Short mmCIF file of C-alpha atoms in Angstrom, two decimals:
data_model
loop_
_atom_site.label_atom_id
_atom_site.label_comp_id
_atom_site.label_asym_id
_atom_site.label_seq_id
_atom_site.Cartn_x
_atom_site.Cartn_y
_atom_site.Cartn_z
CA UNK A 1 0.00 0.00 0.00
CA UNK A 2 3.15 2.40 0.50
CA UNK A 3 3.10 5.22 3.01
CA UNK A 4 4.73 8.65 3.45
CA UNK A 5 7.35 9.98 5.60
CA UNK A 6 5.85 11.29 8.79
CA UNK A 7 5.83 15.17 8.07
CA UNK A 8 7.48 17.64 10.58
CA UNK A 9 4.90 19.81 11.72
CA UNK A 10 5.91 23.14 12.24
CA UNK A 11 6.49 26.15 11.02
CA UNK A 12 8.44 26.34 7.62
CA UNK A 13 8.64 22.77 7.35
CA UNK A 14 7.49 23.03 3.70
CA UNK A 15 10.70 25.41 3.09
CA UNK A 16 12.98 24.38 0.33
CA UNK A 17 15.95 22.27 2.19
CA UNK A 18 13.54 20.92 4.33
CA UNK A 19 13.99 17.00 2.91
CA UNK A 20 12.46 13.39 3.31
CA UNK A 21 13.89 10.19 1.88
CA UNK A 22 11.29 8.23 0.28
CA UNK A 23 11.89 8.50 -3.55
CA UNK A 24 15.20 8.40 -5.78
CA UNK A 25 13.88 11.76 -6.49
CA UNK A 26 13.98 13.51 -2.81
CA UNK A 27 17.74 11.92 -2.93
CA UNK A 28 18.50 14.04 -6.13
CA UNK A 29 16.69 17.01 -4.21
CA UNK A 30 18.77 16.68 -1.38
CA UNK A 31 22.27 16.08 -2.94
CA UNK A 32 21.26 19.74 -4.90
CA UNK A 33 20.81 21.29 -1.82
CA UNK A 34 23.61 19.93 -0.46
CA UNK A 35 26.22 21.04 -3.08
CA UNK A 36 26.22 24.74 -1.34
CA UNK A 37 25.45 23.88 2.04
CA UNK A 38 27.52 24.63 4.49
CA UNK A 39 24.98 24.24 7.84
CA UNK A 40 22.72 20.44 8.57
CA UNK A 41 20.07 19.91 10.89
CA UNK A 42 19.03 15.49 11.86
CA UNK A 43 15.72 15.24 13.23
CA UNK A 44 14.89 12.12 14.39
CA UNK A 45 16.71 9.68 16.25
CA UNK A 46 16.97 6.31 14.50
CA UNK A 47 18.33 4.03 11.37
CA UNK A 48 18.05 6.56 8.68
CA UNK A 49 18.89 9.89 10.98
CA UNK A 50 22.66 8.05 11.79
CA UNK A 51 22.60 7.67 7.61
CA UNK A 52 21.89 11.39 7.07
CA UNK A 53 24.46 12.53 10.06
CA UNK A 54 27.07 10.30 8.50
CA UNK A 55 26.17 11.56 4.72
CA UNK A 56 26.08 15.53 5.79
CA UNK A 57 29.56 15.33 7.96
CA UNK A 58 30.96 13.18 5.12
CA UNK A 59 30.78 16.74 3.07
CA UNK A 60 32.56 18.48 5.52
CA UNK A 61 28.84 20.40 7.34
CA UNK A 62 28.29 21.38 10.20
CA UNK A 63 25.78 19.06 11.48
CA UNK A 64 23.58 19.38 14.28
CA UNK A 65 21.57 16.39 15.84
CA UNK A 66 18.26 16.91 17.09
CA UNK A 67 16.61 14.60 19.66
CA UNK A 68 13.60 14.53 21.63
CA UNK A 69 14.53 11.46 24.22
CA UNK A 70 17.28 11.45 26.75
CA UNK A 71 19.79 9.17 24.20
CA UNK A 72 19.90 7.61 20.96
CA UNK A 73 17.91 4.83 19.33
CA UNK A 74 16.13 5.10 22.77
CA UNK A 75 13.38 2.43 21.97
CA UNK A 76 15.08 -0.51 21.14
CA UNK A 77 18.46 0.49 22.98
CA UNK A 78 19.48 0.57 26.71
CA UNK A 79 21.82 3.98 27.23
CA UNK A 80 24.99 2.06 27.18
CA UNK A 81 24.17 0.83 23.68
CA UNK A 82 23.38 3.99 22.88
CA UNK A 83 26.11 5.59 24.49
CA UNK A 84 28.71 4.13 22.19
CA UNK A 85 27.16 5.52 19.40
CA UNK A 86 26.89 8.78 20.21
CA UNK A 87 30.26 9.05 21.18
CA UNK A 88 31.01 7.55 17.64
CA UNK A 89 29.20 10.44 16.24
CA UNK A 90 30.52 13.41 18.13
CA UNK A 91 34.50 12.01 17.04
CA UNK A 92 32.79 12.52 13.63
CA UNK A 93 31.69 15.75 14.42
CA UNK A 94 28.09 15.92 15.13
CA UNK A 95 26.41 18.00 17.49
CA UNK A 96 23.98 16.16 19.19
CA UNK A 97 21.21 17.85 21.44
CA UNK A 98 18.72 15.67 23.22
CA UNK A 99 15.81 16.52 24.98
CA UNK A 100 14.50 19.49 22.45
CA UNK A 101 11.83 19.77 19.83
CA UNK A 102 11.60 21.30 16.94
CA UNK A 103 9.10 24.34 16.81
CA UNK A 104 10.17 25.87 13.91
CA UNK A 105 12.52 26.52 10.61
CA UNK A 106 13.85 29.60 10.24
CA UNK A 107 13.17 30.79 6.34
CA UNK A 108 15.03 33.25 3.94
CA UNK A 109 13.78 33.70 0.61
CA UNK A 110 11.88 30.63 0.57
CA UNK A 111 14.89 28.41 1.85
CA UNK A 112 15.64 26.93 5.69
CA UNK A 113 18.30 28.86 6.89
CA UNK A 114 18.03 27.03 10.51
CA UNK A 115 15.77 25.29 12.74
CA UNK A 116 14.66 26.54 16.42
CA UNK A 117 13.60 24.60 19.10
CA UNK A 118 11.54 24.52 22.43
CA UNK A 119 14.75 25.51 24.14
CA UNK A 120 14.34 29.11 22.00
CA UNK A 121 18.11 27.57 20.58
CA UNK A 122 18.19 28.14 16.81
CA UNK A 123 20.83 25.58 15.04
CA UNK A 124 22.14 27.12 11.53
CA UNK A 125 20.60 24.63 8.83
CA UNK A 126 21.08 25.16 5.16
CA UNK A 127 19.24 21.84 4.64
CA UNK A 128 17.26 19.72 6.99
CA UNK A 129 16.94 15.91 7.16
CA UNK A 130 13.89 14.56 8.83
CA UNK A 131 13.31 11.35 9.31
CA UNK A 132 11.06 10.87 12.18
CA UNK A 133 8.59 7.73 10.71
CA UNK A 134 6.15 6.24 8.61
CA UNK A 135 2.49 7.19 7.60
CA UNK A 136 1.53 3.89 6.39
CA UNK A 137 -1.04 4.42 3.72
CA UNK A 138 -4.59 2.60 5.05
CA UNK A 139 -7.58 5.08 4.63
CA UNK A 140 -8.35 2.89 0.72
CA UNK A 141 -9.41 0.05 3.27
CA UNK A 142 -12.19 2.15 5.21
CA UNK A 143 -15.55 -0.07 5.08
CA UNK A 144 -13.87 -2.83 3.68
CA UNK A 145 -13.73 -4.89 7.11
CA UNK A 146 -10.12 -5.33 7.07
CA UNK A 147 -9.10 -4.18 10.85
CA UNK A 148 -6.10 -1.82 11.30
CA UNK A 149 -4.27 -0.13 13.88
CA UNK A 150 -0.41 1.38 13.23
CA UNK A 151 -0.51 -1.30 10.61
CA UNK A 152 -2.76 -3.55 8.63
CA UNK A 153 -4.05 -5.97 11.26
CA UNK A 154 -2.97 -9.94 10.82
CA UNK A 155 -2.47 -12.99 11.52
CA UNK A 156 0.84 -15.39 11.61
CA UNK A 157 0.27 -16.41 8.63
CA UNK A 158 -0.31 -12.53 7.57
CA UNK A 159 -3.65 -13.23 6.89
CA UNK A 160 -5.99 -10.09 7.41
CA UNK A 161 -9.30 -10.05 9.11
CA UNK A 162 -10.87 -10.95 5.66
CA UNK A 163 -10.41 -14.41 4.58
CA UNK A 164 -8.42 -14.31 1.38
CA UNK A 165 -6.97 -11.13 2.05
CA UNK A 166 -3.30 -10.85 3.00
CA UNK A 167 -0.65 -8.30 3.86
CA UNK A 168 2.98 -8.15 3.57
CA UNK A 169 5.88 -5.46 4.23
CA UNK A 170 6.15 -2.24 6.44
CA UNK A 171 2.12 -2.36 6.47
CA UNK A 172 1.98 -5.74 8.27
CA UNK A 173 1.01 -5.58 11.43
CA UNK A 174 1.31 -9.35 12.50
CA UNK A 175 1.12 -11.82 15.20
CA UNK A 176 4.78 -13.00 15.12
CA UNK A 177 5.30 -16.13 16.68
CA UNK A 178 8.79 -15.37 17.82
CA UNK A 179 8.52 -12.60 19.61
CA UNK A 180 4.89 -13.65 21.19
CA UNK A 181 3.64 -9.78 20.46
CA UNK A 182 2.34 -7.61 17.35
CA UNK A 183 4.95 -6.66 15.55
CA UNK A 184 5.98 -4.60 12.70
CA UNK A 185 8.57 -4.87 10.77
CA UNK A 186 10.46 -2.61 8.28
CA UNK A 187 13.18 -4.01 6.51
CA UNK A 188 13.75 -5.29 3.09
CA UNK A 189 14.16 -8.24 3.57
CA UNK A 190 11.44 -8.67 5.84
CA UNK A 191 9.50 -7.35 3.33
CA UNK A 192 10.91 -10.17 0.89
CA UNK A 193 10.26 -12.71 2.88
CA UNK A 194 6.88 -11.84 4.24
CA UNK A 195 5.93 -11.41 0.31
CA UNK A 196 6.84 -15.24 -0.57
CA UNK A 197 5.13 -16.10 2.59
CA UNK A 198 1.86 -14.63 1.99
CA UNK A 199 1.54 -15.81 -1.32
CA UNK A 200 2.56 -19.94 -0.16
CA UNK A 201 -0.56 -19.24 2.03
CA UNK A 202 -2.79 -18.20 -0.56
CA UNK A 203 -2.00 -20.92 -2.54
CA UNK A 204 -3.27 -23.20 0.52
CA UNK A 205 0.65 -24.39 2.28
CA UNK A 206 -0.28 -23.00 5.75
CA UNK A 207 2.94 -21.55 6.77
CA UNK A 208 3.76 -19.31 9.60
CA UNK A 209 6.21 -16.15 9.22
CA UNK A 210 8.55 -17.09 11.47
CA UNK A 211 11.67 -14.57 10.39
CA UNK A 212 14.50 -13.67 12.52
CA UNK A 213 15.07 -10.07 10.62
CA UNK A 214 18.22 -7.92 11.10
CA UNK A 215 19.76 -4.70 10.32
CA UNK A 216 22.84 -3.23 10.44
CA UNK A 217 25.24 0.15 9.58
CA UNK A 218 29.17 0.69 9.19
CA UNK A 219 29.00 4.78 10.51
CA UNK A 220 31.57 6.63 11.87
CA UNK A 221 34.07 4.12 12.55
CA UNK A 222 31.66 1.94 14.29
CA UNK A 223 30.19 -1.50 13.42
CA UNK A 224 26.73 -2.12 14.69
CA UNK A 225 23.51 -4.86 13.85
CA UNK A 226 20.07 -5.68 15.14
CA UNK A 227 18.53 -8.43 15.19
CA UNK A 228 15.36 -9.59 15.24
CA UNK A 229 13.08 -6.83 17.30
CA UNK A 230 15.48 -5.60 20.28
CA UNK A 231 13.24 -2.67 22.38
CA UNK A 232 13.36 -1.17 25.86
CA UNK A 233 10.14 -1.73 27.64
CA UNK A 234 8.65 -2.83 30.81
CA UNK A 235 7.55 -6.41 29.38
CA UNK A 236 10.90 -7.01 28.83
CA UNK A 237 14.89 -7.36 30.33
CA UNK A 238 18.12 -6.85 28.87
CA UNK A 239 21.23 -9.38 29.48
CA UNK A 240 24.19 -7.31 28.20
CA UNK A 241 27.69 -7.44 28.20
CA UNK A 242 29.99 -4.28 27.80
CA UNK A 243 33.70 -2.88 27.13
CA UNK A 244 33.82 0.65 27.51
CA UNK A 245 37.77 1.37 26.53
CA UNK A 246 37.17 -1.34 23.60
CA UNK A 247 33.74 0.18 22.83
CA UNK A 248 32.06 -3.68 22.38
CA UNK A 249 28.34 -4.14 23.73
CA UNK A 250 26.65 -7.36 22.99
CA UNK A 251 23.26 -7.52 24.48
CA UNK A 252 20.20 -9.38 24.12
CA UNK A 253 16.30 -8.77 24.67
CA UNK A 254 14.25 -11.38 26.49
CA UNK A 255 10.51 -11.85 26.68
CA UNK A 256 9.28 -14.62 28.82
CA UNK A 257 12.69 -16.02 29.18
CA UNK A 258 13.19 -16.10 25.08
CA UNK A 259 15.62 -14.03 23.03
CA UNK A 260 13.18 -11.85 21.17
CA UNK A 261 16.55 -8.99 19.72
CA UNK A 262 19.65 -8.55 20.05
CA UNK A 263 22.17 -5.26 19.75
CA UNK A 264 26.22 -6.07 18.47
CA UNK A 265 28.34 -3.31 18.78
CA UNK A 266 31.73 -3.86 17.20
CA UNK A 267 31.93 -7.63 18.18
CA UNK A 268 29.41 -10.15 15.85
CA UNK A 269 30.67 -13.08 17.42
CA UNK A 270 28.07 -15.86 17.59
CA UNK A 271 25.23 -13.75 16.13
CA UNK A 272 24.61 -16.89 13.66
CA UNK A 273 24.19 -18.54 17.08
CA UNK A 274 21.55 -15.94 18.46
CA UNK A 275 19.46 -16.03 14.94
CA UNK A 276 19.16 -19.95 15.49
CA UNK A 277 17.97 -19.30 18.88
CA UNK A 278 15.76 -16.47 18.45
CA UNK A 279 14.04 -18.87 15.62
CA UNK A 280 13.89 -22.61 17.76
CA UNK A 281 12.27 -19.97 20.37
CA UNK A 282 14.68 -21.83 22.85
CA UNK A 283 14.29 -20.77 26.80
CA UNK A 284 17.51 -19.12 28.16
CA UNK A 285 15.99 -18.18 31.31
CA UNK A 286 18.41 -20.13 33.53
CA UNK A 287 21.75 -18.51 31.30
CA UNK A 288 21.20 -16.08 29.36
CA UNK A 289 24.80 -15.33 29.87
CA UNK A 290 25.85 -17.85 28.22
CA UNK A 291 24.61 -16.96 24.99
CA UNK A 292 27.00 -14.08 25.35
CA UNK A 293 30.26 -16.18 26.23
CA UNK A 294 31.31 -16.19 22.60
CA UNK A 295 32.43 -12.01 23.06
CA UNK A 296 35.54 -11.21 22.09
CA UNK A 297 35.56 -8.92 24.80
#
C-alpha cells in the first residue's frame, strides 16, 4: 500500500531544504541542496537519521543532531548501547542535542536557513533531514472490514481479518510467533520474505512467518547490527555485556525467558548462534549469559 514519511509539523517545514527520503527523487533534491550547504540539521533519532548525520559530515557540514529522548535509538536500545554511538558520532563531528523539539525553521527567501527549538536555541541549517517515521497508507481500506491499527491488522500467517486477504511489508502488522507480540517490521528483507510467505498461504501451504530479521550500519568508525526486534520496555529485560575502553556491547532482549533482539556493537561473534535461537524460540531463562560467552571482549 506504501506510506509517506511522517511530516514535521511546524512552522516552515514546507521550506525548500527541508527534505524526506522516500523516492530516488527527494535523494537528487537533497544532494542539490547539499552542493552549497555549508549548515545540517538530523531530526529524528533512529536508522536513517545516523545515515543522514554520517552523509552531511561526510561533506565536511556542520551538522547538528536533534533529539527529543534522553539518548539515541532510545526504543530498542538501553543507554549504554546507545552511548557508544553517540560518542562515535561526536568524534565525527556531530552535534547532538537531546531533549528538544523542533518548533520551527527559520526561512530566507523561501529556503531553511536554521531550525529553532523549544529551548528558543536556533541551530544554523542550510538543509534539513527529517526522518522521524512512517504514515503507512490505510484510509483505501475504510468499510472494507479489514481491521487496522499502526498497521494492517494480521495474523501469523499474515492473513488479514478478511479471509483471502493478506498483507505483507512495512504495512503488516502481525502476530509474530517469535517474539509472542504484534509486531511490525520494516526491513527489506522482511518485506521479501513476508511477500513469498503470503503468497505460499494463498496458494493453501499454511505456513507461519517465522523470520528472525536484522539490520545493520558501518557509521563513523563503528560496526553495529540488530537483530530480530530488540526494544526497551517494561515487558521485557536486557542481558548485556559491555567494554567501555574497547567500545564492544553485545546484548540481548528477552521476553518470557526467550531471546526476542539482540544489539552487536563492534563484536558479531556468535550472532549466527543468536538467529538460530531467536528462531527454535529456545528458553535461556536459567543462562542467558551464556549466549553471550562467545564475546571477544
Amino acid at each position: 500500500t506504501g506510506g509517506n514519511p511522517t511530516p514535521l509539523r511546524c512552522p516552515g517545514a514546507d521550506a525548500q531544504g527541508v527534505h524526506y527520503l522516500w523516492t530516488i527523487h527527494d535523494a537528487d533534491a537533497m544532494n542539490k541542496d547539499l552542493e552549497d550547504a555549508k549548515s545540517a540539521v538530523v531530526i529524528g533519532a533512529g536508522l536513517l537519521g545516523i545515515d543522514l548525520a554520517r552523509a552531511y559530515t561526510a561533506r565536511g557540514l556542520e551538522t547538528h543532531y536533534i533529539m527529543r529522548g534522553k539518548h539515541w535509538a532510545r526504543k530498542y536500545m538501553e543507554p549504554r548501547a546507545s552511548q557508544i554511538i553517540e560518542d562515535g558520532m561526536r568524534e565525527g563531528g556531530v552535534q547532538i542535542h537531546f531533549g528538544e523539539t523542533p518548533t520551527g525553521v527559520v526561512v530566507r527567501d523561501g529556503h531553511a536557513r536554521g531550525v529553532l527549538t523549544d529551548r528558543g536555541t536556533t541551530y544554523p541549517a542550510d538543509v534539513v533531514g527529517v526522518g522521524i517515521g512512517l504514515d503507512i497508507s490505510m484510509d483505501f481500506l475504510e468499510g472494507s472490514g479489514i481491521q487496522t491499527n499502526q498497521g494492517i491488522l494480521a495474523d501469523s500467517h499474515l492473513k488479514t481479518t478478511v479471509d483471502d486477504v493478506y498483507t505483507a511489508g512495512d504495512c503488516a502488522e502481525y502476530d509474530d510467533v517469535l517474539t509472542g507480540r504484534r509486531e511490525i517490521m520494516g526491513n527489506w528483507a522482511s518485506a521479501r520474505v513476508m511477500g513469498q510467505n503470503a503468497a505460499l498461504n494463498m496458494m493453501g501451504v499454511e505456513q507461519e512467518f517465522a523470520f528472525v530479521g536484522f539490520y545493520s550500519f558501518t557509521h563513523f568508525g563503528l560496526k553495529c547490527m540488530l537483530i530480530g526486534a530488540p526494544r526497551i520496555g517494561s515487558d521485557v529485560s536486557t542481558v548485556a555485556v559491555y567494554n567501555d575502553s574497547k567500545r564492544i556491547y553485545r546484548g540481548i532482549t528477552l521476553y518470557q525467558g526467550h531471546i526476542v533482539g539482540a544489539v552487536l556493537i563492534n563484536d558479531f561473534a556468535g550472532a549466527s548462534d543468536i538467529k538460530e535461537r531467536m528462531r527454535e524460540r529456545t528458553d535461556v531463562s536459567d543462562n542467558p549469559e551464556q549466549v553471550l560467552a562467545k564475546s571477544t571482549i
